[in-house]
PDB file of C-alpha atoms in Angstrom:
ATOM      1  CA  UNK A  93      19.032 -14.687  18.165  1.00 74.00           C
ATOM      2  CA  UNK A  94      21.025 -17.586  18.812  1.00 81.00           C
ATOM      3  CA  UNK A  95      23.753 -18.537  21.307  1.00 83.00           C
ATOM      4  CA  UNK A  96      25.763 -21.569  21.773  1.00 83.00           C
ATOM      5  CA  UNK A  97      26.952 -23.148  25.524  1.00 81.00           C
ATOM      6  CA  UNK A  98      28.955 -25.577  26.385  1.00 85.00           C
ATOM      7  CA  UNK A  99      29.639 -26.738  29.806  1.00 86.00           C
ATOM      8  CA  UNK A 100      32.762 -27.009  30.965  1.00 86.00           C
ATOM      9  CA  UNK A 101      34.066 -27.882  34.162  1.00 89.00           C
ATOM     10  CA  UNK A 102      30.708 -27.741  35.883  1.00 88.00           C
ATOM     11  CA  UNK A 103      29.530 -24.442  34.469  1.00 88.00           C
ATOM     12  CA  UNK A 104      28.192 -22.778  31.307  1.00 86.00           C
ATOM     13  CA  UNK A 105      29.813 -21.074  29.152  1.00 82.00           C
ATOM     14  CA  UNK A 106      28.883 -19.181  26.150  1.00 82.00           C
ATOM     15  CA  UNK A 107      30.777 -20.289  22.926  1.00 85.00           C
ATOM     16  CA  UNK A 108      28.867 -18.014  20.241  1.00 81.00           C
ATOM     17  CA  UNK A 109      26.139 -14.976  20.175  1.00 78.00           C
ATOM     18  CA  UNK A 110      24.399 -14.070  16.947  1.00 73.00           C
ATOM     19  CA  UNK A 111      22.211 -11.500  16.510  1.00 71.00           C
ATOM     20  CA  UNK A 112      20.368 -10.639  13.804  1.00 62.00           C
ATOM     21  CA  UNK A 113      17.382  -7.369  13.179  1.00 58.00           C
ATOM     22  CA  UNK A 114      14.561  -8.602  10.911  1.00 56.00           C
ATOM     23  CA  UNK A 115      14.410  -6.792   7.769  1.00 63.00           C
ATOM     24  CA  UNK A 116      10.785  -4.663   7.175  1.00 76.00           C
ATOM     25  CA  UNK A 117       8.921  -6.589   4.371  1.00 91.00           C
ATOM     26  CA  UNK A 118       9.137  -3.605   2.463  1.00 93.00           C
ATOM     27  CA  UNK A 119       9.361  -5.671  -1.167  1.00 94.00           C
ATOM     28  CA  UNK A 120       5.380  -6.952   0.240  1.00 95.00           C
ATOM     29  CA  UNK A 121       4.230  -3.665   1.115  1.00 96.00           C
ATOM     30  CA  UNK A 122       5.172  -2.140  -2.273  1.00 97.00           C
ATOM     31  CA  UNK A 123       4.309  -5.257  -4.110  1.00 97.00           C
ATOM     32  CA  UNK A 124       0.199  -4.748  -3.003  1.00 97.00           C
ATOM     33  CA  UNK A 125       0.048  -1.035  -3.936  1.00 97.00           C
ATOM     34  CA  UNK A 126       1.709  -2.683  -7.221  1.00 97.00           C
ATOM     35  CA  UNK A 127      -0.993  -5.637  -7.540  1.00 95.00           C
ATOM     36  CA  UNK A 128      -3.865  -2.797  -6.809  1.00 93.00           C
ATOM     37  CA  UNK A 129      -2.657  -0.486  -9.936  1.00 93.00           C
ATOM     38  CA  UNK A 130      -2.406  -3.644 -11.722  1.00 94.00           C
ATOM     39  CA  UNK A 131      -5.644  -4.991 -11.196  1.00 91.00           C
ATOM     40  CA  UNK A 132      -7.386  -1.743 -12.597  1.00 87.00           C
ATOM     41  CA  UNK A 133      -5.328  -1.935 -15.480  1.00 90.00           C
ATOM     42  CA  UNK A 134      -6.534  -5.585 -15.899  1.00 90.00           C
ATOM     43  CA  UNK A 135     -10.678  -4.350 -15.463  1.00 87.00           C
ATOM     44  CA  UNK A 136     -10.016  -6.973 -12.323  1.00 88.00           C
ATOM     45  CA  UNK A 137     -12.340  -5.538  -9.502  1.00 87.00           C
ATOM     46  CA  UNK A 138     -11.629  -8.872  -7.868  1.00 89.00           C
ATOM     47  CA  UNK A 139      -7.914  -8.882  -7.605  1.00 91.00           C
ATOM     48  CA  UNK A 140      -8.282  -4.705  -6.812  1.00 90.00           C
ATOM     49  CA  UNK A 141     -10.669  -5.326  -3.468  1.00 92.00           C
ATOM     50  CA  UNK A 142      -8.221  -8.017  -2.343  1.00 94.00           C
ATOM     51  CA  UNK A 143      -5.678  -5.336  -1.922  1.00 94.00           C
ATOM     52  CA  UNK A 144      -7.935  -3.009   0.639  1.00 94.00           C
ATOM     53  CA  UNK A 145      -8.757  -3.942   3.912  1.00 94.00           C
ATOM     54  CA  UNK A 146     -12.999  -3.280   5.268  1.00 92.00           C
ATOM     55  CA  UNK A 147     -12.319  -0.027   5.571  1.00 90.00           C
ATOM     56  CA  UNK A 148     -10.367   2.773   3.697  1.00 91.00           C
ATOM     57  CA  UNK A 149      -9.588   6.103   4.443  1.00 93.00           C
ATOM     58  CA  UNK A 150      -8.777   8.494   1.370  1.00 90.00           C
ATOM     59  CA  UNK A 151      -7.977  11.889   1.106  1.00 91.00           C
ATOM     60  CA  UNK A 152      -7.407  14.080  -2.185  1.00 88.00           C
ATOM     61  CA  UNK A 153      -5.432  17.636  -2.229  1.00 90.00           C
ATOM     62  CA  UNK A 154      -6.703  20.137  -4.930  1.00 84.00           C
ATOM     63  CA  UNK A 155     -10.596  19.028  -5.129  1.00 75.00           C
ATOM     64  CA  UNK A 156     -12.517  20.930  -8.025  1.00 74.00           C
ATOM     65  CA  UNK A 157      -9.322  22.826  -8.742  1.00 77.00           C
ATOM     66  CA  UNK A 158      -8.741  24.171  -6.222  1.00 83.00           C
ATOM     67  CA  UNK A 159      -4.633  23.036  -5.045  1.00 81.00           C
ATOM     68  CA  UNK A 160      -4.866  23.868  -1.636  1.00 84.00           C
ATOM     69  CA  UNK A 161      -8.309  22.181  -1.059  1.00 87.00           C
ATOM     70  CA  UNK A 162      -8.151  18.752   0.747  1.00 90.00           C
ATOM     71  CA  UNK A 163     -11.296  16.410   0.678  1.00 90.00           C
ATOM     72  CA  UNK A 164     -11.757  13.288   1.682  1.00 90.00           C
ATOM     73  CA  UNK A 165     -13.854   9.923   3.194  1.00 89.00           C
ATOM     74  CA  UNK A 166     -14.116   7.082   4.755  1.00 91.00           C
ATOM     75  CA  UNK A 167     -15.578   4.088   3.283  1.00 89.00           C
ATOM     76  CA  UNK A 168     -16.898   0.683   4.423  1.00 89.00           C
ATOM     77  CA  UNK A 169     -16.916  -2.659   3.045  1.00 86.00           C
ATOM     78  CA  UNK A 170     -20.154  -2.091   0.502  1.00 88.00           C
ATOM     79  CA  UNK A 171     -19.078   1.336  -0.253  1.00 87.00           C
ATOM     80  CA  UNK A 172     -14.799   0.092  -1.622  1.00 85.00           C
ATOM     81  CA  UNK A 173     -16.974  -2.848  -3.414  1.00 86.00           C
ATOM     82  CA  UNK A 174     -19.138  -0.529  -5.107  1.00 86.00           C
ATOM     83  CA  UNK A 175     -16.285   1.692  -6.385  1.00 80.00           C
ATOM     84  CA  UNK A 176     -14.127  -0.945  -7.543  1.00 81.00           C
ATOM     85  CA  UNK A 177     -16.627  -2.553  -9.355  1.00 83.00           C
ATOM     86  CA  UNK A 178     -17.282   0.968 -11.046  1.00 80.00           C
ATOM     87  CA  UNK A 179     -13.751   0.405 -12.736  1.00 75.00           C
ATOM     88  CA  UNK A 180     -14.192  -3.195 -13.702  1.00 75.00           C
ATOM     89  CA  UNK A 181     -15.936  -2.804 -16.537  1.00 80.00           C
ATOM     90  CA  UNK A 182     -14.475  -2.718 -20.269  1.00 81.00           C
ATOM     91  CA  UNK A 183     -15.629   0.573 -20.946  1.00 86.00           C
ATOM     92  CA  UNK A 184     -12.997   1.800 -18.102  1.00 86.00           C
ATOM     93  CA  UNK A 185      -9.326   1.887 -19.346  1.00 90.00           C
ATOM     94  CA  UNK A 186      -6.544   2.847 -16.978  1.00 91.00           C
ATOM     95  CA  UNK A 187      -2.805   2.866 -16.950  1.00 94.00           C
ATOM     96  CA  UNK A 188      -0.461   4.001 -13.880  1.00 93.00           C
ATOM     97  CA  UNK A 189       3.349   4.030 -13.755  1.00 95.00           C
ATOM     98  CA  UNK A 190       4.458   3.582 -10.050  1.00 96.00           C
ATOM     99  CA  UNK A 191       7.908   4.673  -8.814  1.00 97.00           C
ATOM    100  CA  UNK A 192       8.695   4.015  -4.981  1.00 97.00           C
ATOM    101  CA  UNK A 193      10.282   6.843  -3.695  1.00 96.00           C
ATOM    102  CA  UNK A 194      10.092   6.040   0.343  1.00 95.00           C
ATOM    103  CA  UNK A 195       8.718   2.831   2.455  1.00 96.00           C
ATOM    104  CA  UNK A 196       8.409   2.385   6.005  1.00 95.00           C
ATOM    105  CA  UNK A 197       7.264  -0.450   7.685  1.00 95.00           C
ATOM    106  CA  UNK A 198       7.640  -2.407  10.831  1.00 93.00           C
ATOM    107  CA  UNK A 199       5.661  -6.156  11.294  1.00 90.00           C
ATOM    108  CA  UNK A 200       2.443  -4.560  11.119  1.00 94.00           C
ATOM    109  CA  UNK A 201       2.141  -1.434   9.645  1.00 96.00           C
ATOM    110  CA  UNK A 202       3.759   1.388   7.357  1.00 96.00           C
ATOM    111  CA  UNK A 203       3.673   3.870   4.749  1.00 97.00           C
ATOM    112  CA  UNK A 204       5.065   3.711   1.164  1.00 97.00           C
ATOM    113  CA  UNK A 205       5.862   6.927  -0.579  1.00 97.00           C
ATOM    114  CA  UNK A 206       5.187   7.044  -4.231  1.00 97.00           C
ATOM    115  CA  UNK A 207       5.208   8.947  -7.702  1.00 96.00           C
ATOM    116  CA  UNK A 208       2.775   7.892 -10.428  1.00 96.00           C
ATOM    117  CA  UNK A 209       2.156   8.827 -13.642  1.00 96.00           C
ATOM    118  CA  UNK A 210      -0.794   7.851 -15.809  1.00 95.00           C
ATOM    119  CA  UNK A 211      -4.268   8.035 -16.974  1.00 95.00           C
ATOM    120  CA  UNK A 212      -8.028   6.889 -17.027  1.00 91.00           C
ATOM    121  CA  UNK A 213     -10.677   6.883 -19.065  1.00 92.00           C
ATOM    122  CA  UNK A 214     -14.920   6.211 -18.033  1.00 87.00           C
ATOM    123  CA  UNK A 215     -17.994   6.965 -19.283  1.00 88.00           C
ATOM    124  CA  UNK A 216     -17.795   9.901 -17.795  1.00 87.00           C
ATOM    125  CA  UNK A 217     -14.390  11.623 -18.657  1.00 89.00           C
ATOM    126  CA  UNK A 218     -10.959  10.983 -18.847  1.00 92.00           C
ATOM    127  CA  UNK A 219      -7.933  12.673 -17.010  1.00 90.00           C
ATOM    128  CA  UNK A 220      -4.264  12.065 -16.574  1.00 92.00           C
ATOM    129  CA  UNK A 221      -1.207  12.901 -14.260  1.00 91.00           C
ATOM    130  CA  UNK A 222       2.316  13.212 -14.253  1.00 94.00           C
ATOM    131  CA  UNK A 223       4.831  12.438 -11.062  1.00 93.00           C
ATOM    132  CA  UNK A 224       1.990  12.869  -8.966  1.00 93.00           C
ATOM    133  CA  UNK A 225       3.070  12.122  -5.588  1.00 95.00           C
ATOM    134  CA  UNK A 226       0.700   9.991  -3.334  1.00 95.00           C
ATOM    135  CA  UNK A 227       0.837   8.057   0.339  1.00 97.00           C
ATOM    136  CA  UNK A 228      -0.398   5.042   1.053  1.00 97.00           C
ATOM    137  CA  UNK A 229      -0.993   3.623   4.703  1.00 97.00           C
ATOM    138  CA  UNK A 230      -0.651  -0.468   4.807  1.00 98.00           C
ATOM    139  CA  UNK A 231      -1.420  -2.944   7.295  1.00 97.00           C
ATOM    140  CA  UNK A 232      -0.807  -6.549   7.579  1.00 96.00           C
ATOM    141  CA  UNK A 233      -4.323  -8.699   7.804  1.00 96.00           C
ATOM    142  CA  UNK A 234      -3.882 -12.641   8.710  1.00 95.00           C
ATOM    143  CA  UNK A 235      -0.639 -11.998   7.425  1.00 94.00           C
ATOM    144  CA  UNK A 236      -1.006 -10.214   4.044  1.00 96.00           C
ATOM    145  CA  UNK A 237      -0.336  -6.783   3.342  1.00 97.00           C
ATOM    146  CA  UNK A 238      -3.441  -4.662   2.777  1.00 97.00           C
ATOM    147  CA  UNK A 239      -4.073  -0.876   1.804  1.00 97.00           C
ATOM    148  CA  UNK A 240      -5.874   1.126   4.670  1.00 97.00           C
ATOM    149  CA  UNK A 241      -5.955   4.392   3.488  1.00 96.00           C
ATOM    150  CA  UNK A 242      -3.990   7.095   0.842  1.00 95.00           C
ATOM    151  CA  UNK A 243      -3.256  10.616   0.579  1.00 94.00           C
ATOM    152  CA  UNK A 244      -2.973  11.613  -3.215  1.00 92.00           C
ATOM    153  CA  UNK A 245      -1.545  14.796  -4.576  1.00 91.00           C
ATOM    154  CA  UNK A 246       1.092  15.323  -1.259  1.00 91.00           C
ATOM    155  CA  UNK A 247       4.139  16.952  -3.089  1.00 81.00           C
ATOM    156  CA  UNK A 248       1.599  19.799  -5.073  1.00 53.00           C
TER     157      UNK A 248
END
């Protein structure tokens, strides 16, 4: 907001009002679900756990193929370390195309709405998806944007 006075004659008076509604960072929130795809494609467990916050909340729909079968977990700070330094290792490849269909954020928190299409390969397997559509919760942490949770497979 601002607003200019001027006195006159003894009294204020207002001369202008502006008043302006702060845009949602919506270009930060999308731009850490961006660095944390990025960062697996780059084998950079680093840059990846810099993107989550101590704890992360993660549910999948259609577990052991089943579609309507939701799973999920919590993890802690030892447990996200542990699984992203599972895929930062040169025998992991991985590859995700990110389109940002919704994002809603105030100063503190929001969701971002997305459809991704790619695929990864470890020691174990491979798999891949197409316009998969997935939800991830953000939250701002001494001022950066952080991922708190997702929700993958929502549109199936």
């Amino acid at each position: 907001n601002s607003i200019s006075w001027v006195k006159e004659g003894g009294k204020w008076k207002v001369t202008q009002a502006h008043t302006s509604d702060l845009k949602p960072d919506v270009v930060g929130a999308q731009g850490v679900i961006s660095r944390y795809h990025q960062a697996f494609v780059d084998n950079d467990g680093d840059a990846a756990r810099a993107c989550l916050t101590d704890f992360y909340v993660r549910s999948i729909k259609g577990l052991e193929g089943e579609p309507g079968r939701w799973g999920g977990s919590v993890a802690d700070a030892a447990m996200i370390d542990e699984w992203v330094e599972s895929f930062s290792t040169d025998d992991v490849t991985y590859e995700n195309s990110v389109q940002f269909l919704q994002t809603e954020v105030n100063e503190q928190s929001g969701v971002v709405v997305t459809s991704e299409t790619g695929s990864n390969s470890t020691p174990e397997g491979s798999g891949s998806w197409e316009g998969v559509s997935n939800l991830w919760w953000v939250v701002k942490v001494d001022g950066e944007w952080k991922i708190a949770g997702s929700a993958h497979n929502i549109g199936e």
